[in-house]
PDB file of C-alpha atoms in Angstrom:
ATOM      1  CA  UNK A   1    -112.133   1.364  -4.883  1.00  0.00           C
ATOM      2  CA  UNK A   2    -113.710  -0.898  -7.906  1.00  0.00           C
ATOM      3  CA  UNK A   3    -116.699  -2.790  -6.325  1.00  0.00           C
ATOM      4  CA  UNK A   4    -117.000  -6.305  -7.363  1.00  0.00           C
ATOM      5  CA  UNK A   5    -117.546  -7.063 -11.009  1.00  0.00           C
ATOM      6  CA  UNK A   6    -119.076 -10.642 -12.816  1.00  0.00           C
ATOM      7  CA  UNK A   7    -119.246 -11.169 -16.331  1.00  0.00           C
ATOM      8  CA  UNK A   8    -120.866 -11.807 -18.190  1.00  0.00           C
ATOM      9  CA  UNK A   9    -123.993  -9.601 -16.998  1.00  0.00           C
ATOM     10  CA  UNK A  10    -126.590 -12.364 -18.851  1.00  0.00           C
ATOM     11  CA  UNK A  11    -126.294 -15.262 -20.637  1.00  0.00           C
ATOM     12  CA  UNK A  12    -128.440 -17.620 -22.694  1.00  0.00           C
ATOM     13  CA  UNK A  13    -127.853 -21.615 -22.950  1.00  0.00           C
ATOM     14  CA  UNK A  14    -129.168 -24.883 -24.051  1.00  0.00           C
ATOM     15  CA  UNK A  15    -129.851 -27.418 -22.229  1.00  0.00           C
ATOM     16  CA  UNK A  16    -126.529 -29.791 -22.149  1.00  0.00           C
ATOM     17  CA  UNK A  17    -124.181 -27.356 -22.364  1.00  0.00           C
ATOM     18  CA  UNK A  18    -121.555 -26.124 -20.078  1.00  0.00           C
ATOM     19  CA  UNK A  19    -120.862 -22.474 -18.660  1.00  0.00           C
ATOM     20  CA  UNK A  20    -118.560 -20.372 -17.401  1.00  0.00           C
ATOM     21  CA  UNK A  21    -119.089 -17.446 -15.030  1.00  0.00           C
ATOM     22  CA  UNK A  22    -116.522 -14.773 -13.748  1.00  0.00           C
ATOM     23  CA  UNK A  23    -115.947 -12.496 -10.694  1.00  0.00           C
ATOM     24  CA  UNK A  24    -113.182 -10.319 -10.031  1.00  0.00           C
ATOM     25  CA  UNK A  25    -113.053  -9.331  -5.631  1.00  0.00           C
ATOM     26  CA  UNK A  26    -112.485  -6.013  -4.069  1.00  0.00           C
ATOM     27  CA  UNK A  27    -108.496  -5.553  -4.194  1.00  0.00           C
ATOM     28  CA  UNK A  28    -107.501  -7.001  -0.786  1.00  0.00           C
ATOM     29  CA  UNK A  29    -110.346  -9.153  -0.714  1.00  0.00           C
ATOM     30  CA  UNK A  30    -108.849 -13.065  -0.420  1.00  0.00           C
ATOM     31  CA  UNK A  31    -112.411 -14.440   0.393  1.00  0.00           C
ATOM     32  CA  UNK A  32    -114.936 -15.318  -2.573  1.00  0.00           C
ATOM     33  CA  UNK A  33    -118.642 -16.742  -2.064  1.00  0.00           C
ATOM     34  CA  UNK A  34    -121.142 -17.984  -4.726  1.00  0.00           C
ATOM     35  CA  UNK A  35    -124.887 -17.678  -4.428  1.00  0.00           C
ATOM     36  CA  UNK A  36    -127.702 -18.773  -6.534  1.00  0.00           C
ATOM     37  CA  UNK A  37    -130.576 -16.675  -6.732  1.00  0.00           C
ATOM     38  CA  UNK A  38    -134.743 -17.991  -7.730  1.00  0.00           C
ATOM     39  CA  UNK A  39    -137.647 -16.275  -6.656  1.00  0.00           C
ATOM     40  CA  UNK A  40    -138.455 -19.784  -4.774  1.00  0.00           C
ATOM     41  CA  UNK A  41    -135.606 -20.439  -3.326  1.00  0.00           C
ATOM     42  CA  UNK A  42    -133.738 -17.397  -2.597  1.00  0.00           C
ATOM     43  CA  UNK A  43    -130.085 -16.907  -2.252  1.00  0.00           C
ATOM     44  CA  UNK A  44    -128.381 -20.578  -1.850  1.00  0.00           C
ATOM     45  CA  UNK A  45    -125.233 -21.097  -0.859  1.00  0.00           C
ATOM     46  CA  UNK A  46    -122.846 -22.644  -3.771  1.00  0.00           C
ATOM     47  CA  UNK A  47    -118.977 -22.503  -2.051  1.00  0.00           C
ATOM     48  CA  UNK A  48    -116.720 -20.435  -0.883  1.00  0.00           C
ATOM     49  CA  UNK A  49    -113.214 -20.224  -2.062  1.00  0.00           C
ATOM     50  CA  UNK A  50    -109.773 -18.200   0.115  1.00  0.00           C
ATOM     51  CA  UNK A  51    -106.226 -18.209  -1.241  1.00  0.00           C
ATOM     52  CA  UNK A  52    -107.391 -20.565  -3.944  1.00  0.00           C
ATOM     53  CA  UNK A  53    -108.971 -23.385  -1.643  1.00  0.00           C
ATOM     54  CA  UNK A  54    -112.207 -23.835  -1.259  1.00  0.00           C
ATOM     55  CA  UNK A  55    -113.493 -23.732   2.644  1.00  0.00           C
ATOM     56  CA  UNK A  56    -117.098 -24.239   2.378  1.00  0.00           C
ATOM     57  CA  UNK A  57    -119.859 -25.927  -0.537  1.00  0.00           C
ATOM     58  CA  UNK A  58    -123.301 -25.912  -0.399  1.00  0.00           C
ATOM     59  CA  UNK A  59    -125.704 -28.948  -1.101  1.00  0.00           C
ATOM     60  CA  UNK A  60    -125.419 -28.493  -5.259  1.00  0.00           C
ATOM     61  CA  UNK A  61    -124.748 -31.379  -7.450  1.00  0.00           C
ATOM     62  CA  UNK A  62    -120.913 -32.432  -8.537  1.00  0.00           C
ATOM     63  CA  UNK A  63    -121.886 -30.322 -11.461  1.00  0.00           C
ATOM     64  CA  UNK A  64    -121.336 -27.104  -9.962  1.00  0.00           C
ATOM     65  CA  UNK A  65    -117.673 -26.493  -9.590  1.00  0.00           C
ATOM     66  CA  UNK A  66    -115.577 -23.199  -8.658  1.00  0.00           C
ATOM     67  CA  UNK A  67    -111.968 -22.073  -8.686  1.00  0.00           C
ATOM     68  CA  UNK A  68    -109.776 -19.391  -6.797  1.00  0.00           C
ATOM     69  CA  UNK A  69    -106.619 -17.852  -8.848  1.00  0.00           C
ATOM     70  CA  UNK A  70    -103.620 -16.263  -7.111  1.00  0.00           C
ATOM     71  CA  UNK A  71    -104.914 -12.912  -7.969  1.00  0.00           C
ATOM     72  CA  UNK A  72    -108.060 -13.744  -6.130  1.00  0.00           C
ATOM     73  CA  UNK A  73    -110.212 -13.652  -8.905  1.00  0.00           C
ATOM     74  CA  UNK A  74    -112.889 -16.235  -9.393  1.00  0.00           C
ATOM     75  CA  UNK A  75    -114.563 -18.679 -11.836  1.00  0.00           C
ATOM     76  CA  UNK A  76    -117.433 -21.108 -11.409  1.00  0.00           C
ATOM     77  CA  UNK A  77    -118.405 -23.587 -14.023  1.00  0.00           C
ATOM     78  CA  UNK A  78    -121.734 -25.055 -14.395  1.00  0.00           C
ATOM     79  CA  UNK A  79    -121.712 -28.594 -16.610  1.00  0.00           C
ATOM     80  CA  UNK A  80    -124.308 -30.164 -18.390  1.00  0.00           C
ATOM     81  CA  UNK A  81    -126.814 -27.437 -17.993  1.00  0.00           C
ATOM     82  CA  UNK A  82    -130.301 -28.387 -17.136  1.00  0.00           C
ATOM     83  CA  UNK A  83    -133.694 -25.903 -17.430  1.00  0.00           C
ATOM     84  CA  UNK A  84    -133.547 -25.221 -13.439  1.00  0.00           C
ATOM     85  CA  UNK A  85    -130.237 -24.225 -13.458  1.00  0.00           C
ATOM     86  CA  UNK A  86    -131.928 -21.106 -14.481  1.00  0.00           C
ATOM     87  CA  UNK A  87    -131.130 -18.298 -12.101  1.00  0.00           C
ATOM     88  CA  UNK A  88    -129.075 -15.303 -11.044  1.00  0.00           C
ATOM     89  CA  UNK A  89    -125.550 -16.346 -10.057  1.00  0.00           C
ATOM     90  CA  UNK A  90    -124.040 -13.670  -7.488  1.00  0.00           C
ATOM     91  CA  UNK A  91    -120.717 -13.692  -6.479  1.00  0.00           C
ATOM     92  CA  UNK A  92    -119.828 -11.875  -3.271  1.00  0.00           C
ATOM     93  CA  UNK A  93    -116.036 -10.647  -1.643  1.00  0.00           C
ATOM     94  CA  UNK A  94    -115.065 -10.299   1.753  1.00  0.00           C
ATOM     95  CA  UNK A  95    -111.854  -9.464   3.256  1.00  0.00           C
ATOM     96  CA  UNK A  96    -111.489 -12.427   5.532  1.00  0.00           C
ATOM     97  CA  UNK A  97    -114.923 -14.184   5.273  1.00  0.00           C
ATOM     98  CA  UNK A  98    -115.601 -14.545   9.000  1.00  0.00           C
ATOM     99  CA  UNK A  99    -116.818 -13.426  12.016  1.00  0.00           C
ATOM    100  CA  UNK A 100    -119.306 -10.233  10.851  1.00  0.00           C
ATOM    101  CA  UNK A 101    -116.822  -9.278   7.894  1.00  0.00           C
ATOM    102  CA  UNK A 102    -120.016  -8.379   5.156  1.00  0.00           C
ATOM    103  CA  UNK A 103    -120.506  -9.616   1.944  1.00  0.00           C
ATOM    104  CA  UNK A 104    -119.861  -7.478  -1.225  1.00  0.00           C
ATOM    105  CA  UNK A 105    -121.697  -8.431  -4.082  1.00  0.00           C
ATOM    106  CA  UNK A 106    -121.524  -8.138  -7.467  1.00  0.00           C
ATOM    107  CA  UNK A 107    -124.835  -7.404  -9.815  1.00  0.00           C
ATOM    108  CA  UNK A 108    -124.967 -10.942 -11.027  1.00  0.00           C
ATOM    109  CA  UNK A 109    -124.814 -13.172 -14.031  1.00  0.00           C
ATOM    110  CA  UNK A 110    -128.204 -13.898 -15.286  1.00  0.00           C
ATOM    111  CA  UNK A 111    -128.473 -17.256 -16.465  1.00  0.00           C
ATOM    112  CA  UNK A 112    -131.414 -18.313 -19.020  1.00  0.00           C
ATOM    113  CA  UNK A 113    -131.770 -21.955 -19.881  1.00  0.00           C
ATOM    114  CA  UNK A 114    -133.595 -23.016 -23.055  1.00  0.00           C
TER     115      UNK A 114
ATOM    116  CA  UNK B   1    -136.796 -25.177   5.646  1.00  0.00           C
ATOM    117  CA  UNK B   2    -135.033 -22.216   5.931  1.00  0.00           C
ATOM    118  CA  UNK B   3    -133.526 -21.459   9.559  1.00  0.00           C
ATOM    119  CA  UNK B   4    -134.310 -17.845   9.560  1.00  0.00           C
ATOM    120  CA  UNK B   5    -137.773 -17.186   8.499  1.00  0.00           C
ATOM    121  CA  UNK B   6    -138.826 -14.135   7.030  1.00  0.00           C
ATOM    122  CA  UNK B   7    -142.246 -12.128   7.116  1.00  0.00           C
ATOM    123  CA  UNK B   8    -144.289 -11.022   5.162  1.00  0.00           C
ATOM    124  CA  UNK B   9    -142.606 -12.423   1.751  1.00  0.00           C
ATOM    125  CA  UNK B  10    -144.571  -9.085  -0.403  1.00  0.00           C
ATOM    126  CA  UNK B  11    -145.425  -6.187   1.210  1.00  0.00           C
ATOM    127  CA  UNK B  12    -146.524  -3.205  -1.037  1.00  0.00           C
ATOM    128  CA  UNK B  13    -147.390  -0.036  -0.043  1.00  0.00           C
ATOM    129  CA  UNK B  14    -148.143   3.788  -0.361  1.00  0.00           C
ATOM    130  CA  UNK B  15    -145.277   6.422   0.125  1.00  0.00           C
ATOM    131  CA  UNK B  16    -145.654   7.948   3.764  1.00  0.00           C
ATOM    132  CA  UNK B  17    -146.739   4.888   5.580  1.00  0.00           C
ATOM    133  CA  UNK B  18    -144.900   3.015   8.083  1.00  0.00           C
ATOM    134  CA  UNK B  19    -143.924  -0.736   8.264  1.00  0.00           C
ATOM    135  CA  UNK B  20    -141.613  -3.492  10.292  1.00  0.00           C
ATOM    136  CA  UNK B  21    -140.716  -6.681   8.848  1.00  0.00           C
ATOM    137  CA  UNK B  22    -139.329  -9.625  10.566  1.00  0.00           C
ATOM    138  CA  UNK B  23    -136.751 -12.009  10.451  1.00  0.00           C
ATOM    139  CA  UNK B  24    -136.923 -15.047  13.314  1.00  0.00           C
ATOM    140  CA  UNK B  25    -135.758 -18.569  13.771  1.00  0.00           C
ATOM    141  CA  UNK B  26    -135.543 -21.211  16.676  1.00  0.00           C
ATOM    142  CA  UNK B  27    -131.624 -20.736  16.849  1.00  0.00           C
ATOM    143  CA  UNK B  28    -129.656 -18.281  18.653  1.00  0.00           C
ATOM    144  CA  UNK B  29    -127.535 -16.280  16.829  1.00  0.00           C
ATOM    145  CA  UNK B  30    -124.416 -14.384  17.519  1.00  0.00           C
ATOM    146  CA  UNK B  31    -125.232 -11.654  14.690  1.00  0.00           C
ATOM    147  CA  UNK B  32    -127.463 -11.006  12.483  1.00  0.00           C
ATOM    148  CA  UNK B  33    -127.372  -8.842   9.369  1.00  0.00           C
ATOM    149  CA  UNK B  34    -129.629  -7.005   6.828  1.00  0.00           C
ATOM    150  CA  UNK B  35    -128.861  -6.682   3.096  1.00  0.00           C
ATOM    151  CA  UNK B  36    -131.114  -4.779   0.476  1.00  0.00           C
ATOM    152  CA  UNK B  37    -131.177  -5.565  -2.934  1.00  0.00           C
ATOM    153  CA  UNK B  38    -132.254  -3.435  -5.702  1.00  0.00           C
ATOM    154  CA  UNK B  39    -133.916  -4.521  -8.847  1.00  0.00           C
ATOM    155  CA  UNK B  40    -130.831  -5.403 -11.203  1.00  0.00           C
ATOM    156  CA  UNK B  41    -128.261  -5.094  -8.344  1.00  0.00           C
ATOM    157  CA  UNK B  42    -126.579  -7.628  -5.675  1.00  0.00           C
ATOM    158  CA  UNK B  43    -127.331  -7.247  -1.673  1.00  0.00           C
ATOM    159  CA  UNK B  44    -125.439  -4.464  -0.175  1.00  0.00           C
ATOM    160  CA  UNK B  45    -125.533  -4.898   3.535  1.00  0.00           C
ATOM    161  CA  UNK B  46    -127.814  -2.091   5.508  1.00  0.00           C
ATOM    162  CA  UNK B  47    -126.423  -3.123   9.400  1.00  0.00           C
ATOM    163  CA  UNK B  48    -125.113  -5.933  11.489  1.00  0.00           C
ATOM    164  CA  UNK B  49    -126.780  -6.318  14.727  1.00  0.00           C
ATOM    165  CA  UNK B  50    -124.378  -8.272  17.891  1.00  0.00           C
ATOM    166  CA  UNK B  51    -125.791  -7.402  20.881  1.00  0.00           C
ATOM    167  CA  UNK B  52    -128.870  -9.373  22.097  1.00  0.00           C
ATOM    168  CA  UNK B  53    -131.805  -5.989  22.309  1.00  0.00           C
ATOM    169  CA  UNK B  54    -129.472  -3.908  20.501  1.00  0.00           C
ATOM    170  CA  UNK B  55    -131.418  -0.944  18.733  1.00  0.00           C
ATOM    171  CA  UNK B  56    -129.721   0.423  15.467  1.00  0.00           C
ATOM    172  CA  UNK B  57    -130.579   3.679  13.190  1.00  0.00           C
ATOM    173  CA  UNK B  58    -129.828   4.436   9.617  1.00  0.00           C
ATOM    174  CA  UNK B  59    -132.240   6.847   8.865  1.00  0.00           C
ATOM    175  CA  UNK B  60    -135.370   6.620   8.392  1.00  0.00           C
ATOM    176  CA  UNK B  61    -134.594   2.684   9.103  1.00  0.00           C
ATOM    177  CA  UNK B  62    -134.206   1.077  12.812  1.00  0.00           C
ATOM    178  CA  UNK B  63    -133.483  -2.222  13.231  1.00  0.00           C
ATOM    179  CA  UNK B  64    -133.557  -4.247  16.389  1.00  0.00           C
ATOM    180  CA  UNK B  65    -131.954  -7.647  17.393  1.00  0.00           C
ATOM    181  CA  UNK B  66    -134.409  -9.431  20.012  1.00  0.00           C
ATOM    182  CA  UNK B  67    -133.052  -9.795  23.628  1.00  0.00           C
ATOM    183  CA  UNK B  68    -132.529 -13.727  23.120  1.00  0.00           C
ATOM    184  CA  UNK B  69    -130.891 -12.711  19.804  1.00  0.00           C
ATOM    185  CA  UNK B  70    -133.168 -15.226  17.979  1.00  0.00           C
ATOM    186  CA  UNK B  71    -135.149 -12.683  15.981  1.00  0.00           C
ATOM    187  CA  UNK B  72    -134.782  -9.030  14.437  1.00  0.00           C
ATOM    188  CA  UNK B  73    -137.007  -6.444  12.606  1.00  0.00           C
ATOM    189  CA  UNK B  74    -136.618  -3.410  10.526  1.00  0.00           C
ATOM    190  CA  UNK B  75    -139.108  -0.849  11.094  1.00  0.00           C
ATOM    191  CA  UNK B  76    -139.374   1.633   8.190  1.00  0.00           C
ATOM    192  CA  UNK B  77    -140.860   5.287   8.911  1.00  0.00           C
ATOM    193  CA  UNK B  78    -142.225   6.933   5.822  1.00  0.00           C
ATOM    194  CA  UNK B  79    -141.685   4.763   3.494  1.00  0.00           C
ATOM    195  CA  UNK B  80    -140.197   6.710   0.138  1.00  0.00           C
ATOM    196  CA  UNK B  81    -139.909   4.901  -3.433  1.00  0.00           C
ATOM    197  CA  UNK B  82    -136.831   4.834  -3.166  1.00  0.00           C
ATOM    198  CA  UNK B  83    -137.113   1.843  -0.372  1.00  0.00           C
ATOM    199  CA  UNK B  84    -137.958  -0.686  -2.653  1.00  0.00           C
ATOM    200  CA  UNK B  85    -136.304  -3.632  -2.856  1.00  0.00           C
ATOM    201  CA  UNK B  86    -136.062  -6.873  -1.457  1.00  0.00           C
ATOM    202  CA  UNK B  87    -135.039  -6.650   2.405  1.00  0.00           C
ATOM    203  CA  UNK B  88    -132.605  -9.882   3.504  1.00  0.00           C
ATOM    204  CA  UNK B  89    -131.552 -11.105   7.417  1.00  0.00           C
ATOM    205  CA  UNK B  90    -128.527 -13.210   7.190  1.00  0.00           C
ATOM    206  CA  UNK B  91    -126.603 -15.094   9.528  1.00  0.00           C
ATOM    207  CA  UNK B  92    -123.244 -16.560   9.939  1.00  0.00           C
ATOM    208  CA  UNK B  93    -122.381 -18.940  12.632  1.00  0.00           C
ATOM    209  CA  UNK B  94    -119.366 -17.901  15.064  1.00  0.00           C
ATOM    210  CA  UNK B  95    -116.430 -20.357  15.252  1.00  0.00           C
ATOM    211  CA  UNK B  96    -113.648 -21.365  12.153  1.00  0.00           C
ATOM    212  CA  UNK B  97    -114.658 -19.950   8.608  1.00  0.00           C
ATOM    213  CA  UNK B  98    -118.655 -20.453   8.147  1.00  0.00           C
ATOM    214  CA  UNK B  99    -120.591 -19.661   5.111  1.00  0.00           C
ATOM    215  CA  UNK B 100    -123.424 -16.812   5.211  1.00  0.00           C
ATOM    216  CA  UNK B 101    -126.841 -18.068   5.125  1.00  0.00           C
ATOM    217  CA  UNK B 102    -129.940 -15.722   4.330  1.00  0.00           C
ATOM    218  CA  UNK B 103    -133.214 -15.618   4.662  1.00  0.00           C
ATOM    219  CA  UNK B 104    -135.678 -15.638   1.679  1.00  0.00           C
ATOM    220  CA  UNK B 105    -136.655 -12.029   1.849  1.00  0.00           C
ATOM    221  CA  UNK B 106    -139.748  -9.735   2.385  1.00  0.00           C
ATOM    222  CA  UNK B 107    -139.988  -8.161  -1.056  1.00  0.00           C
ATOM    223  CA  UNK B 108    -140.927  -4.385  -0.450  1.00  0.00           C
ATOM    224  CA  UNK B 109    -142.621  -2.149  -3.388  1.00  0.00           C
ATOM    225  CA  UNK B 110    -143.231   1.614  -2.159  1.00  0.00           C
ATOM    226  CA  UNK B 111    -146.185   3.648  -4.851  1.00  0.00           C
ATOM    227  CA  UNK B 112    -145.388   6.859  -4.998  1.00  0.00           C
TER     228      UNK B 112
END
């Protein structure tokens, strides 16, 4: 069974500019979570998203924004990019996201802002 | 401030010796679990612990959920190279569809 894949691996912006990151879930998996990762702040929650809604966000500006397709797969788009937006960006599947159903992650998209 | 706090934040040391980190918070939890993550990787979860004093094994690795289920540790035995990585406790609240929160992580470098 493929494990969960985000592309691209890394990627390196300017300040103002917008980005686009990918994840494609375990098959079967409807439940997709976003995390961004600092050495300061550790993992924070960015939002959840099941059968294309999103359940859950985490305390990140209006310039963060996600999306679910049908096929489960996953986007999240990061606007007007700013220096400490500067980070690893995991994405992590779960079948149903609840209860103690774990979190599969992907390897991450690392993020550089200049 | 981060509910579940996590000690130490570094730890490095020699292949062979023994060590226990921790992972506690004022709340009472109705799980806890432990992630690794390897340089260049994501978290891949090690255990979930339900059971308030529950004692689990994965190897060299034991891992035990305190009897008010407000803490946990990992104890490693012999520490190999091959244990480094940054150790994570997470947490998701029971009830309707709650997001998984971790801890900050005790980073853990094993010289050979």
């Amino acid at each position: 069974k493929a494990g969960v894949t985000q592309t691209p691996r890394y990627l390196i912006k300017t300040r103002g500019q917008q980005v686009t990151l990918s994840c494609s879930p375990i098959s079967g998996h409807r439940s997709v979570s976003w995390y961004q990762q600092t050495p300061g702040q550790g993992l924070q929650f960015l939002f959840e998203y099941f059968s294309e809604t999103q359940r859950n966000k985490g305390n990140f500006p209006g310039r963060f924004s996600g999306r679910q397709f049908s096929n489960s797969r996953s986007e999240m788009n990061v606007s007007t990019l700013e220096l400490g937006d500067s980070a690893l960006y995991l994405c992590a599947s779960s079948l149903e996201g609840q209860g103690n159903s774990p979190l599969h992650f992907g390897n991450g998209t690392r993020l550089t802002v200049t | 401030t981060q509910l579940l706090e996590q000690s130490p934040q570094f730890l490095s040391i020699q292949e062979g010796e023994n060590l226990t980190v921790y992972c506690n918070s004022s709340s009472v939890f109705s799980s806890l679990q432990w992630y690794r993550q390897e340089p260049g990787e994501g978290p891949v979860l090690l255990v979930t612990v339900v059971t308030g004093g529950e004692v689990k094994k994965l190897k060299r690795l034991t891992f035990q959920f305190g009897d008010a289920r407000k803490d946990s540790s990992l104890h490693i035995t012999a520490a190999q190279p091959g244990d480094t990585g940054l150790y994570l406790c997470a947490y998701r609240f029971s009830g309707g569809y709650q997001k998984v929160t971790f801890g900050i992580g005790t980073k853990l470098q094993v010289i050979p």
